[in-house]
mmCIF file of C-alpha atoms in Angstrom:
data_model
loop_
_atom_site.group_PDB
_atom_site.id
_atom_site.type_symbol
_atom_site.label_atom_id
_atom_site.label_comp_id
_atom_site.label_asym_id
_atom_site.label_seq_id
_atom_site.Cartn_x
_atom_site.Cartn_y
_atom_site.Cartn_z
ATOM 1 C CA MET A 244 -18.100 -38.599 -95.651
ATOM 2 C CA ILE A 245 -19.537 -35.093 -95.672
ATOM 3 C CA GLU A 246 -18.967 -32.437 -93.001
ATOM 4 C CA VAL A 247 -21.852 -30.203 -91.947
ATOM 5 C CA LYS A 248 -21.337 -26.487 -92.359
ATOM 6 C CA ARG A 249 -23.556 -24.916 -89.714
ATOM 7 C CA ASP A 250 -24.462 -21.912 -91.884
ATOM 8 C CA ASP A 251 -26.237 -24.082 -94.488
ATOM 9 C CA PHE A 252 -27.463 -27.069 -92.465
ATOM 10 C CA PHE A 253 -30.932 -25.613 -91.935
ATOM 11 C CA VAL A 254 -32.275 -24.210 -95.187
ATOM 12 C CA GLU A 255 -35.440 -22.542 -93.967
ATOM 13 C CA SER A 256 -37.893 -22.113 -91.227
ATOM 14 C CA ILE A 257 -40.988 -23.928 -92.461
ATOM 15 C CA LYS A 258 -44.644 -23.744 -91.518
ATOM 16 C CA ASN A 259 -44.841 -24.971 -87.980
ATOM 17 C CA PRO A 260 -47.286 -27.885 -87.556
ATOM 18 C CA ILE A 261 -47.684 -26.932 -83.899
ATOM 19 C CA GLU A 262 -48.451 -23.481 -82.596
ATOM 20 C CA TYR A 263 -45.207 -22.732 -80.747
ATOM 21 C CA GLY A 264 -41.487 -23.066 -81.346
ATOM 22 C CA THR A 265 -39.600 -22.871 -84.623
ATOM 23 C CA TYR A 266 -39.538 -25.689 -87.145
ATOM 24 C CA TYR A 267 -36.547 -26.024 -89.543
ATOM 25 C CA LYS A 268 -36.021 -28.230 -92.574
ATOM 26 C CA ILE A 269 -32.471 -29.465 -93.190
ATOM 27 C CA ASN A 270 -30.585 -28.909 -96.432
ATOM 28 C CA SER A 271 -31.237 -31.790 -98.857
ATOM 29 C CA LYS A 272 -27.493 -32.110 -99.560
ATOM 30 C CA TYR A 273 -27.178 -33.552 -96.027
ATOM 31 C CA GLY A 274 -30.350 -35.632 -95.946
ATOM 32 C CA THR A 275 -34.010 -35.294 -95.055
ATOM 33 C CA GLY A 276 -35.689 -34.271 -91.863
ATOM 34 C CA PHE A 277 -36.316 -31.435 -89.482
ATOM 35 C CA GLN A 278 -35.436 -29.853 -86.194
ATOM 36 C CA TRP A 279 -38.002 -28.194 -83.936
ATOM 37 C CA THR A 280 -36.848 -25.810 -81.208
ATOM 38 C CA SER A 281 -38.827 -24.051 -78.515
ATOM 39 C CA GLU A 282 -37.657 -21.741 -75.773
ATOM 40 C CA VAL A 283 -40.037 -22.835 -73.037
ATOM 41 C CA HIS A 284 -38.805 -20.226 -70.626
ATOM 42 C CA HIS A 285 -35.661 -18.138 -70.696
ATOM 43 C CA ASP A 286 -34.046 -20.936 -68.637
ATOM 44 C CA PHE A 287 -35.043 -23.906 -70.853
ATOM 45 C CA ILE A 288 -34.774 -24.724 -74.553
ATOM 46 C CA ILE A 289 -36.270 -27.962 -75.903
ATOM 47 C CA THR A 290 -35.201 -29.338 -79.287
ATOM 48 C CA ALA A 291 -36.559 -32.329 -81.219
ATOM 49 C CA THR A 292 -34.500 -33.653 -84.129
ATOM 50 C CA ASP A 293 -35.511 -36.211 -86.761
ATOM 51 C CA ILE A 294 -32.936 -36.522 -89.555
ATOM 52 C CA ARG A 295 -31.911 -39.246 -91.982
ATOM 53 C CA PHE A 296 -28.479 -38.429 -93.395
ATOM 54 C CA ASN A 297 -27.657 -39.210 -97.050
ATOM 55 C CA GLN A 298 -24.193 -40.458 -96.166
ATOM 56 C CA GLU A 299 -21.821 -40.645 -93.217
ATOM 57 C CA THR A 300 -21.886 -37.087 -91.824
ATOM 58 C CA MET A 301 -19.609 -35.265 -89.377
ATOM 59 C CA VAL A 302 -21.120 -32.604 -87.133
ATOM 60 C CA GLY A 303 -18.940 -30.421 -84.934
ATOM 61 C CA GLU A 304 -19.744 -27.479 -82.709
ATOM 62 C CA HIS A 305 -19.670 -26.186 -79.163
ATOM 63 C CA ILE A 306 -22.518 -26.772 -76.757
ATOM 64 C CA GLY A 307 -24.333 -23.551 -75.847
ATOM 65 C CA SER A 308 -24.196 -21.654 -72.583
ATOM 66 C CA GLY A 309 -26.276 -24.160 -70.611
ATOM 67 C CA TYR A 310 -26.192 -27.793 -69.565
ATOM 68 C CA VAL A 311 -27.706 -30.103 -72.176
ATOM 69 C CA LEU A 312 -29.471 -33.418 -71.602
ATOM 70 C CA ALA A 313 -29.851 -35.346 -74.873
ATOM 71 C CA LEU A 314 -31.886 -38.511 -75.249
ATOM 72 C CA TYR A 315 -30.996 -40.391 -78.433
ATOM 73 C CA ILE A 316 -34.165 -42.257 -79.361
ATOM 74 C CA SER A 317 -32.518 -43.692 -82.454
ATOM 75 C CA GLY A 318 -29.262 -43.138 -84.262
ATOM 76 C CA ALA A 319 -25.914 -44.694 -84.954
ATOM 77 C CA GLY A 320 -22.514 -43.114 -84.936
ATOM 78 C CA ASP A 321 -19.460 -42.162 -82.983
ATOM 79 C CA GLU A 322 -19.064 -39.234 -80.618
ATOM 80 C CA PHE A 323 -15.692 -37.785 -79.655
ATOM 81 C CA TYR A 324 -14.377 -35.922 -76.532
ATOM 82 C CA PRO A 325 -14.389 -38.592 -75.088
ATOM 83 C CA TYR A 326 -15.033 -41.294 -77.640
ATOM 84 C CA GLN A 327 -18.310 -43.186 -77.245
ATOM 85 C CA ASN A 328 -20.887 -44.828 -79.470
ATOM 86 C CA ILE A 329 -24.181 -43.163 -80.254
ATOM 87 C CA SER A 330 -26.919 -45.738 -79.889
ATOM 88 C CA PRO A 331 -30.687 -45.788 -79.333
ATOM 89 C CA ASN A 332 -32.104 -45.052 -75.877
ATOM 90 C CA THR A 333 -28.941 -43.356 -74.659
ATOM 91 C CA LEU A 334 -29.019 -40.332 -72.363
ATOM 92 C CA ARG A 335 -26.046 -37.980 -72.754
ATOM 93 C CA CYS A 336 -25.189 -34.944 -70.672
ATOM 94 C CA TYR A 337 -23.061 -32.048 -71.895
ATOM 95 C CA GLU A 338 -21.517 -29.199 -69.922
ATOM 96 C CA PRO A 339 -21.799 -25.548 -70.987
ATOM 97 C CA SER A 340 -19.440 -24.679 -73.852
ATOM 98 C CA GLU A 341 -18.261 -28.307 -74.155
ATOM 99 C CA LYS A 342 -16.725 -29.178 -77.515
ATOM 100 C CA TYR A 343 -18.876 -31.604 -79.503
ATOM 101 C CA LYS A 344 -18.002 -33.667 -82.559
ATOM 102 C CA ALA A 345 -19.812 -36.714 -83.900
ATOM 103 C CA ILE A 346 -20.055 -38.828 -87.021
ATOM 104 C CA TYR A 347 -23.577 -40.032 -87.788
ATOM 105 C CA HIS A 348 -24.193 -43.070 -89.954
ATOM 106 C CA PRO A 349 -26.968 -42.964 -92.550
ATOM 107 C CA GLN A 350 -28.412 -46.433 -91.868
ATOM 108 C CA ILE A 351 -30.486 -45.331 -88.873
ATOM 109 C CA PRO A 352 -32.335 -41.998 -88.577
ATOM 110 C CA LEU A 353 -31.069 -39.617 -85.892
ATOM 111 C CA ARG A 354 -33.966 -38.975 -83.534
ATOM 112 C CA CYS A 355 -33.074 -36.977 -80.473
ATOM 113 C CA ILE A 356 -34.750 -34.846 -77.810
ATOM 114 C CA THR A 357 -32.586 -32.289 -76.011
ATOM 115 C CA VAL A 358 -33.242 -29.983 -73.112
ATOM 116 C CA GLN A 359 -30.821 -27.134 -72.500
ATOM 117 C CA VAL A 360 -30.942 -25.729 -68.980
ATOM 118 C CA ASP A 361 -29.364 -22.376 -68.134
ATOM 119 C CA GLN A 362 -26.220 -22.722 -65.987
ATOM 120 C CA GLU A 363 -27.280 -19.959 -63.569
ATOM 121 C CA PHE A 364 -30.645 -21.662 -63.049
ATOM 122 C CA ILE A 365 -28.905 -24.959 -62.130
ATOM 123 C CA ASP A 366 -26.431 -23.216 -59.797
ATOM 124 C CA GLN A 367 -29.223 -21.301 -58.042
ATOM 125 C CA TYR A 368 -31.378 -24.425 -57.706
ATOM 126 C CA LEU A 369 -28.489 -26.460 -56.258
ATOM 127 C CA GLN A 370 -27.765 -23.736 -53.735
ATOM 128 C CA GLU A 371 -31.425 -23.643 -52.683
ATOM 129 C CA ILE A 372 -31.700 -27.401 -52.121
ATOM 130 C CA SER A 373 -28.247 -28.015 -50.655
ATOM 131 C CA GLY A 374 -28.034 -25.150 -48.175
ATOM 132 C CA ASP A 375 -24.457 -24.943 -46.908
ATOM 133 C CA LEU A 376 -23.276 -28.098 -48.694
ATOM 134 C CA GLU A 377 -20.886 -27.667 -51.596
ATOM 135 C CA VAL A 378 -22.619 -29.182 -54.631
ATOM 136 C CA ASN A 379 -21.016 -28.998 -58.056
ATOM 137 C CA PHE A 380 -23.268 -30.038 -60.922
ATOM 138 C CA SER A 381 -20.234 -30.345 -63.224
ATOM 139 C CA ASP A 382 -19.002 -33.324 -61.172
ATOM 140 C CA PHE A 383 -22.179 -35.135 -62.154
ATOM 141 C CA PHE A 384 -21.447 -34.534 -65.849
ATOM 142 C CA LYS A 385 -17.914 -35.925 -65.568
ATOM 143 C CA GLU A 386 -19.459 -39.403 -65.307
ATOM 144 C CA LYS A 387 -20.752 -39.057 -68.876
ATOM 145 C CA GLY A 388 -22.317 -42.231 -70.151
ATOM 146 C CA LYS A 389 -21.891 -44.052 -66.822
ATOM 147 C CA PHE A 390 -25.141 -43.325 -65.063
ATOM 148 C CA TYR A 391 -28.800 -44.114 -65.274
ATOM 149 C CA LEU A 392 -31.354 -41.734 -63.815
ATOM 150 C CA PRO A 393 -34.810 -43.339 -64.022
ATOM 151 C CA ASN A 394 -36.728 -40.110 -63.381
ATOM 152 C CA VAL A 395 -34.725 -38.122 -65.948
ATOM 153 C CA ASN A 396 -34.892 -40.929 -68.505
ATOM 154 C CA HIS A 397 -38.658 -41.188 -67.978
ATOM 155 C CA ALA A 398 -39.159 -37.412 -68.284
ATOM 156 C CA MET A 399 -37.128 -37.299 -71.517
ATOM 157 C CA GLN A 400 -39.140 -40.208 -72.949
ATOM 158 C CA MET A 401 -42.367 -38.359 -72.078
ATOM 159 C CA LEU A 402 -41.169 -35.348 -74.121
#
């Protein structure tokens, strides 16, 4: 097994086949593939990942400052905190600054679409739609892996 070092995972920004966002190639010592990232607005960041790892690979980091919705289109592996399998067509939700660690298996390419939404944007939106009700978006994320949201799943598939 090889562990990803974040400072050498992406070797270069390469010519972007589409006119917006940034397109990165991964270091060949880890595998083949790319990651495309675009800051749609200061509140939203969309990332598309398509990687085939050379061998079993461990990736660890902290989620950024926003909530992250990740749709695994394909992939195989094990995610920790809490433990769960990574499998195709799985929607995962991560809280801001959540610790993340996963082992990806090389048999199936990792194809994933993520949308990071700014925490202040979510809090402001919830306050606008809920009025005086106490709504905590973090409670929703505590049910990680135990929910199905047809509209969110459909929107992520459309991306």
